[in-house]
mmCIF file of C-alpha atoms in Angstrom:
data_model
loop_
_atom_site.group_PDB
_atom_site.id
_atom_site.type_symbol
_atom_site.label_atom_id
_atom_site.label_comp_id
_atom_site.label_asym_id
_atom_site.label_seq_id
_atom_site.Cartn_x
_atom_site.Cartn_y
_atom_site.Cartn_z
ATOM 1 C CA MET L 1 -3.953 23.598 -9.002
ATOM 2 C CA LYS L 2 -0.860 23.383 -10.483
ATOM 3 C CA LYS L 3 -1.801 23.806 -14.082
ATOM 4 C CA ILE L 4 0.077 25.026 -16.710
ATOM 5 C CA THR L 5 -1.771 28.143 -17.823
ATOM 6 C CA LEU L 6 1.216 29.076 -19.921
ATOM 7 C CA VAL L 7 1.844 26.218 -22.106
ATOM 8 C CA LEU L 8 -1.737 24.910 -22.255
ATOM 9 C CA THR L 9 -2.916 28.270 -23.561
ATOM 10 C CA VAL L 10 -0.817 27.722 -26.774
ATOM 11 C CA ILE L 11 -1.514 23.675 -26.696
ATOM 12 C CA PHE L 12 -4.878 24.431 -26.703
ATOM 13 C CA LEU L 13 -4.935 26.696 -29.854
ATOM 14 C CA PHE L 14 -2.212 24.453 -32.019
ATOM 15 C CA ASN L 15 -3.842 21.305 -31.636
ATOM 16 C CA GLY L 16 -7.415 22.704 -33.232
ATOM 17 C CA PHE L 17 -4.876 24.427 -35.846
ATOM 18 C CA VAL L 18 -3.642 21.815 -37.777
ATOM 19 C CA LYS L 19 -7.026 20.203 -39.097
ATOM 20 C CA GLY L 20 -8.485 23.113 -40.670
ATOM 21 C CA TYR L 21 -5.754 25.443 -42.257
ATOM 22 C CA ALA L 22 -2.982 24.374 -44.365
ATOM 23 C CA PHE L 23 0.231 26.449 -45.146
ATOM 24 C CA ASN L 24 2.910 27.226 -47.826
ATOM 25 C CA GLU L 25 6.179 28.478 -48.064
ATOM 26 C CA GLU L 26 4.712 31.979 -48.019
ATOM 27 C CA ASP L 27 2.885 31.337 -44.573
ATOM 28 C CA PRO L 28 5.836 30.803 -42.323
ATOM 29 C CA VAL L 29 3.877 31.732 -39.310
ATOM 30 C CA LYS L 30 1.373 28.882 -40.113
ATOM 31 C CA LYS L 31 4.114 26.833 -40.515
ATOM 32 C CA ILE L 32 5.696 26.980 -37.050
ATOM 33 C CA LEU L 33 2.367 26.637 -35.560
ATOM 34 C CA VAL L 34 1.944 23.219 -37.455
ATOM 35 C CA ASP L 35 5.538 22.535 -36.157
ATOM 36 C CA TYR L 36 4.752 23.105 -32.641
ATOM 37 C CA ILE L 37 1.370 20.994 -32.864
ATOM 38 C CA ASN L 38 3.133 18.004 -33.869
ATOM 39 C CA ARG L 39 6.066 18.103 -31.564
ATOM 40 C CA MET L 40 3.478 18.671 -28.267
ATOM 41 C CA ASN L 41 1.346 15.756 -29.714
ATOM 42 C CA ALA L 42 4.629 13.820 -29.603
ATOM 43 C CA LEU L 43 5.668 15.140 -25.997
ATOM 44 C CA THR L 44 5.545 11.827 -24.568
ATOM 45 C CA GLN L 45 5.991 9.508 -27.049
ATOM 46 C CA GLY L 46 9.718 10.684 -27.660
ATOM 47 C CA THR L 47 9.619 14.042 -28.711
ATOM 48 C CA LEU L 48 12.234 16.200 -26.141
ATOM 49 C CA LYS L 49 11.414 19.469 -24.250
ATOM 50 C CA GLU L 50 14.005 21.093 -25.978
ATOM 51 C CA ASP L 51 12.231 20.155 -29.425
ATOM 52 C CA VAL L 52 9.396 22.425 -28.336
ATOM 53 C CA LEU L 53 11.623 25.157 -26.522
ATOM 54 C CA ASN L 54 13.412 25.393 -30.095
ATOM 55 C CA LEU L 55 10.075 27.205 -31.227
ATOM 56 C CA PHE L 56 10.346 29.635 -28.929
ATOM 57 C CA ASP L 57 12.532 32.681 -29.420
ATOM 58 C CA ASP L 58 14.928 34.004 -26.364
ATOM 59 C CA LYS L 59 13.031 37.082 -26.112
ATOM 60 C CA TYR L 60 9.529 35.327 -26.025
ATOM 61 C CA ARG L 61 7.012 37.083 -23.822
ATOM 62 C CA GLY L 62 3.371 36.240 -23.050
ATOM 63 C CA ASN L 63 0.588 37.323 -20.815
ATOM 64 C CA THR L 64 -2.487 36.026 -20.022
ATOM 65 C CA VAL L 65 -6.145 37.120 -18.701
ATOM 66 C CA TYR L 66 -7.645 34.549 -16.929
ATOM 67 C CA VAL L 67 -11.624 34.906 -16.079
ATOM 68 C CA ASN L 68 -12.901 32.116 -14.238
ATOM 69 C CA LEU L 69 -16.680 31.034 -13.221
ATOM 70 C CA SER L 70 -17.269 33.998 -10.822
ATOM 71 C CA GLY L 71 -16.297 36.422 -13.232
ATOM 72 C CA ALA L 72 -12.920 37.327 -11.307
ATOM 73 C CA LEU L 73 -9.716 38.134 -13.033
ATOM 74 C CA VAL L 74 -6.478 36.650 -13.103
ATOM 75 C CA ARG L 75 -3.639 38.215 -14.603
ATOM 76 C CA LYS L 76 -0.228 36.593 -15.039
ATOM 77 C CA ASN L 77 2.758 37.417 -17.662
ATOM 78 C CA TYR L 78 5.671 34.584 -18.585
ATOM 79 C CA GLU L 79 8.852 34.309 -20.308
ATOM 80 C CA LYS L 80 10.540 31.311 -21.869
ATOM 81 C CA LYS L 81 11.828 30.273 -18.690
ATOM 82 C CA ASP L 82 8.043 29.634 -17.429
ATOM 83 C CA ILE L 83 7.573 27.816 -20.674
ATOM 84 C CA SER L 84 10.211 25.294 -19.794
ATOM 85 C CA SER L 85 9.432 24.443 -16.472
ATOM 86 C CA GLN L 86 5.330 24.112 -17.194
ATOM 87 C CA LEU L 87 6.485 21.455 -19.890
ATOM 88 C CA ASP L 88 8.080 19.408 -17.286
ATOM 89 C CA ASP L 89 4.433 20.005 -15.359
ATOM 90 C CA ILE L 90 3.090 18.196 -18.889
ATOM 91 C CA VAL L 91 5.545 15.392 -18.982
ATOM 92 C CA ASN L 92 5.658 14.281 -15.384
ATOM 93 C CA ASP L 93 1.625 14.769 -14.799
ATOM 94 C CA ASN L 94 0.278 11.356 -16.192
ATOM 95 C CA ASN L 95 -3.579 12.253 -15.011
ATOM 96 C CA TYR L 96 -3.722 15.391 -17.298
ATOM 97 C CA LYS L 97 -5.131 15.465 -20.658
ATOM 98 C CA PHE L 98 -6.760 18.234 -22.635
ATOM 99 C CA LYS L 99 -9.025 18.620 -26.414
ATOM 100 C CA LEU L 100 -9.361 21.524 -28.044
ATOM 101 C CA THR L 101 -11.356 22.662 -30.954
ATOM 102 C CA LEU L 102 -10.334 25.798 -33.187
ATOM 103 C CA ASP L 103 -13.872 27.982 -33.860
ATOM 104 C CA LYS L 104 -12.409 30.218 -36.436
ATOM 105 C CA ILE L 105 -9.372 32.342 -37.400
ATOM 106 C CA VAL L 106 -10.254 36.015 -36.917
ATOM 107 C CA PHE L 107 -7.135 37.783 -38.511
ATOM 108 C CA GLN L 108 -4.079 36.812 -40.056
ATOM 109 C CA ASN L 109 -1.218 38.812 -41.177
ATOM 110 C CA GLN L 110 2.259 37.699 -42.745
ATOM 111 C CA LYS L 111 5.363 39.565 -43.402
ATOM 112 C CA GLU L 112 8.744 39.060 -44.270
ATOM 113 C CA LYS L 113 10.289 39.255 -40.995
ATOM 114 C CA ALA L 114 7.106 38.961 -38.568
ATOM 115 C CA GLY L 115 3.973 37.353 -38.597
ATOM 116 C CA THR L 116 0.485 37.020 -36.729
ATOM 117 C CA VAL L 117 -2.830 35.003 -36.072
ATOM 118 C CA SER L 118 -5.789 35.478 -33.995
ATOM 119 C CA ALA L 119 -7.813 32.975 -33.313
ATOM 120 C CA VAL L 120 -10.725 31.871 -31.084
ATOM 121 C CA ILE L 121 -10.684 28.324 -29.462
ATOM 122 C CA ASN L 122 -12.978 26.301 -27.391
ATOM 123 C CA TYR L 123 -11.198 24.064 -25.135
ATOM 124 C CA GLU L 124 -11.595 21.073 -22.763
ATOM 125 C CA SER L 125 -9.320 19.554 -19.954
ATOM 126 C CA TYR L 126 -9.248 16.635 -18.077
ATOM 127 C CA ILE L 127 -8.063 15.286 -14.397
ATOM 128 C CA ASN L 128 -7.926 11.607 -13.759
ATOM 129 C CA LYS L 129 -10.648 11.282 -16.816
ATOM 130 C CA LYS L 130 -12.871 13.999 -15.227
ATOM 131 C CA ILE L 131 -13.703 17.399 -16.931
ATOM 132 C CA ALA L 132 -11.628 19.832 -15.094
ATOM 133 C CA GLU L 133 -12.579 22.879 -17.187
ATOM 134 C CA LYS L 134 -14.541 23.840 -20.540
ATOM 135 C CA GLY L 135 -14.002 27.430 -21.909
ATOM 136 C CA THR L 136 -13.174 29.795 -24.523
ATOM 137 C CA MET L 137 -9.894 31.625 -25.465
ATOM 138 C CA LEU L 138 -9.112 34.379 -27.519
ATOM 139 C CA MET L 139 -5.693 34.192 -28.907
ATOM 140 C CA ASP L 140 -3.077 36.329 -30.453
ATOM 141 C CA ILE L 141 0.433 34.829 -31.076
ATOM 142 C CA VAL L 142 3.220 36.589 -33.130
ATOM 143 C CA ALA L 143 6.152 34.962 -34.838
ATOM 144 C CA VAL L 144 9.721 36.593 -36.215
ATOM 145 C CA ARG L 145 12.317 35.520 -38.146
ATOM 146 C CA SER L 146 15.622 35.241 -36.353
ATOM 147 C CA ASN L 147 18.832 33.746 -37.822
ATOM 148 C CA GLY L 148 17.090 32.395 -40.764
ATOM 149 C CA SER L 149 14.391 30.300 -38.525
ATOM 150 C CA TRP L 150 11.090 31.247 -37.260
ATOM 151 C CA ARG L 151 10.000 31.681 -33.690
ATOM 152 C CA ILE L 152 7.056 32.577 -31.629
ATOM 153 C CA VAL L 153 8.160 35.693 -29.684
ATOM 154 C CA GLN L 154 4.624 37.162 -28.323
ATOM 155 C CA ASN L 155 1.583 35.351 -27.194
ATOM 156 C CA ASN L 156 -1.671 37.100 -25.849
ATOM 157 C CA MET L 157 -4.332 35.521 -24.536
ATOM 158 C CA ILE L 158 -7.642 35.912 -22.860
ATOM 159 C CA ARG L 159 -8.955 32.286 -21.207
ATOM 160 C CA ILE L 160 -12.798 32.502 -20.256
ATOM 161 C CA SER L 161 -13.886 29.039 -17.998
ATOM 162 C CA GLU L 162 -17.887 28.528 -19.315
ATOM 163 C CA ALA L 163 -17.829 25.032 -17.062
ATOM 164 C CA LYS L 164 -15.804 23.042 -14.276
ATOM 165 C CA ASP L 165 -16.327 19.957 -12.573
ATOM 166 C CA ILE L 166 -12.953 19.721 -10.737
ATOM 167 C CA GLY L 167 -10.734 22.548 -9.645
ATOM 168 C CA GLU L 168 -9.872 25.118 -6.707
ATOM 169 C CA CYS L 169 -12.562 25.189 -4.088
ATOM 170 C CA VAL L 170 -12.887 27.178 -1.000
ATOM 171 C CA CYS L 171 -14.040 26.301 2.319
ATOM 172 C CA TYR L 172 -14.871 28.018 5.674
ATOM 173 C CA VAL L 173 -14.498 26.023 8.945
ATOM 174 C CA TYR L 174 -16.627 27.068 12.267
ATOM 175 C CA GLU L 175 -15.239 25.429 15.153
ATOM 176 C CA LYS L 176 -17.369 24.933 18.609
ATOM 177 C CA GLY L 177 -14.797 23.813 20.920
ATOM 178 C CA THR L 178 -12.578 21.170 19.495
ATOM 179 C CA THR L 179 -15.156 18.488 18.884
ATOM 180 C CA LYS L 180 -17.826 20.084 17.193
ATOM 181 C CA PHE L 181 -17.157 21.863 13.541
ATOM 182 C CA VAL L 182 -19.289 23.269 10.897
ATOM 183 C CA THR L 183 -17.892 23.448 7.146
ATOM 184 C CA GLU L 184 -19.172 25.718 4.172
ATOM 185 C CA ILE L 185 -17.583 24.603 1.297
ATOM 186 C CA TYR L 186 -17.640 25.704 -2.393
ATOM 187 C CA TYR L 187 -16.967 23.514 -5.186
ATOM 188 C CA PRO L 188 -16.787 23.727 -8.946
ATOM 189 C CA SER L 189 -19.876 22.248 -10.552
ATOM 190 C CA GLY L 190 -20.937 22.760 -14.174
ATOM 191 C CA ILE L 191 -21.527 26.260 -15.089
ATOM 192 C CA GLU L 192 -21.443 27.593 -11.492
ATOM 193 C CA TYR L 193 -19.850 26.570 -8.140
ATOM 194 C CA SER L 194 -21.875 25.044 -5.575
ATOM 195 C CA GLN L 195 -22.051 25.259 -2.054
ATOM 196 C CA GLU L 196 -22.601 22.757 0.644
ATOM 197 C CA LEU L 197 -22.880 23.098 4.548
ATOM 198 C CA ASN L 198 -21.277 19.887 6.740
ATOM 199 C CA SER L 199 -21.096 18.952 10.360
ATOM 200 C CA PHE L 200 -18.365 17.195 11.866
ATOM 201 C CA MET L 201 -18.287 15.772 15.564
ATOM 202 C CA ILE L 202 -14.826 14.286 17.380
ATOM 203 C CA MET L 203 -16.581 11.670 19.374
ATOM 204 C CA THR L 204 -15.506 8.220 21.183
ATOM 205 C CA LYS L 205 -17.221 4.842 19.877
ATOM 206 C CA ASN L 206 -16.677 1.368 21.214
ATOM 207 C CA ASN L 207 -13.329 2.765 22.609
ATOM 208 C CA LYS L 208 -11.895 4.382 19.636
ATOM 209 C CA ARG L 209 -11.845 8.127 18.428
ATOM 210 C CA ILE L 210 -13.772 8.518 15.564
ATOM 211 C CA ILE L 211 -14.903 11.627 13.457
ATOM 212 C CA LYS L 212 -18.423 11.644 12.484
ATOM 213 C CA SER L 213 -20.132 13.383 9.275
ATOM 214 C CA SER L 214 -23.465 12.337 8.225
ATOM 215 C CA ASN L 215 -23.423 8.347 8.159
ATOM 216 C CA THR L 216 -19.488 8.580 7.230
ATOM 217 C CA GLU L 217 -17.370 7.569 10.082
ATOM 218 C CA PHE L 218 -13.460 8.158 9.854
ATOM 219 C CA TYR L 219 -11.456 6.560 12.745
ATOM 220 C CA TRP L 220 -8.852 9.043 14.486
ATOM 221 C CA ASP L 221 -5.808 6.965 16.081
ATOM 222 C CA LYS L 222 -5.340 8.586 19.430
ATOM 223 C CA TYR L 223 -1.496 7.492 19.608
ATOM 224 C CA THR L 224 -0.358 7.776 15.942
ATOM 225 C CA GLY L 225 -2.857 10.680 14.512
ATOM 226 C CA LYS L 226 -3.770 8.649 11.900
ATOM 227 C CA ILE L 227 -6.867 8.944 10.050
ATOM 228 C CA ALA L 228 -8.155 6.236 7.975
ATOM 229 C CA LEU L 229 -11.921 5.326 6.273
ATOM 230 C CA LYS L 230 -12.967 1.959 6.156
ATOM 231 C CA GLY L 231 -9.254 0.941 6.925
ATOM 232 C CA GLU L 232 -7.670 3.341 4.325
ATOM 233 C CA GLY L 233 -5.462 5.980 5.628
ATOM 234 C CA ILE L 234 -6.099 9.537 4.517
ATOM 235 C CA GLY L 235 -3.733 11.305 6.507
ATOM 236 C CA LYS L 236 -2.070 12.397 10.150
ATOM 237 C CA ALA L 237 -3.007 15.343 12.175
ATOM 238 C CA ASN L 238 -2.422 16.117 15.735
ATOM 239 C CA ASP L 239 -5.414 18.254 16.306
ATOM 240 C CA SER L 240 -9.201 18.572 15.504
ATOM 241 C CA ARG L 241 -8.874 21.363 13.332
ATOM 242 C CA LYS L 242 -6.439 19.570 10.867
ATOM 243 C CA ALA L 243 -8.180 16.188 10.829
ATOM 244 C CA VAL L 244 -11.295 17.893 9.729
ATOM 245 C CA GLU L 245 -9.521 19.290 7.223
ATOM 246 C CA LEU L 246 -7.794 16.126 5.951
ATOM 247 C CA VAL L 247 -11.464 14.416 6.190
ATOM 248 C CA LEU L 248 -12.994 17.400 3.949
ATOM 249 C CA LYS L 249 -10.293 16.912 1.138
ATOM 250 C CA LYS L 250 -10.844 12.881 1.323
ATOM 251 C CA LEU L 251 -14.792 13.816 0.916
ATOM 252 C CA TYR L 252 -14.334 16.119 -2.004
ATOM 253 C CA LYS L 253 -11.281 14.520 -3.873
ATOM 254 C CA ASP L 254 -13.511 14.199 -6.902
ATOM 255 C CA SER L 255 -14.187 17.924 -6.864
ATOM 256 C CA CYS L 256 -11.306 19.772 -5.235
ATOM 257 C CA VAL L 257 -7.819 19.355 -6.594
ATOM 258 C CA ASN L 258 -7.223 21.935 -3.783
ATOM 259 C CA ILE L 259 -8.868 23.273 -0.775
ATOM 260 C CA MET L 260 -8.031 26.832 0.343
ATOM 261 C CA PHE L 261 -9.740 26.861 4.296
ATOM 262 C CA ASN L 262 -10.240 29.912 6.021
#
């Protein structure tokens, strides 16, 4: 899934922040958070990407530790240029939405030239109106005053996934010749990953080559390599293994943004 880990991390925090906490001139670190919220919320309604980037210091650094459903850790580091490219992803992806709720602020400190806020945030994200992920984030951000303006210079986050209905999937493919296949696929399903076994057979029926799985039949054109389900094309394959992979992507399109085949 191409997602946007860094920017959404910051978005998730700031959308929840604005409702529950006011700021005054003595709280510039809160003000920059509210400015960020307003600009992000209007990003696809007139606000430019540069309006958001201007809130980040050129020396910005961020790091994320992501704990997925299985408990595996993914660590990433970011710079300002990474925010720029991920903002492009958000603007260009009309199918992605998010929602967040601020649980609580656990620490806040404001000094003359720097300020920091630590918070706990509950979040939900959606792809094609289907829940992509639910979870909790522990966030620490630091803002500094530079040339008379306040900008975000550091962002440290732990993101814990607690439920997913759509996301990355893993599939093991076992072959018997070029006509029989058994697959074992793992896909996100609520608070855990589910597993399913499928069998596929490539055969000829009514002088047409088909890929059969349970009660579903895909037509695989012998000459063009095009694969179709009930007249709808799903791709093109020149060998049996690739054909089965395309069929799996179609069958699990509601649960898998991407399938990694082994």
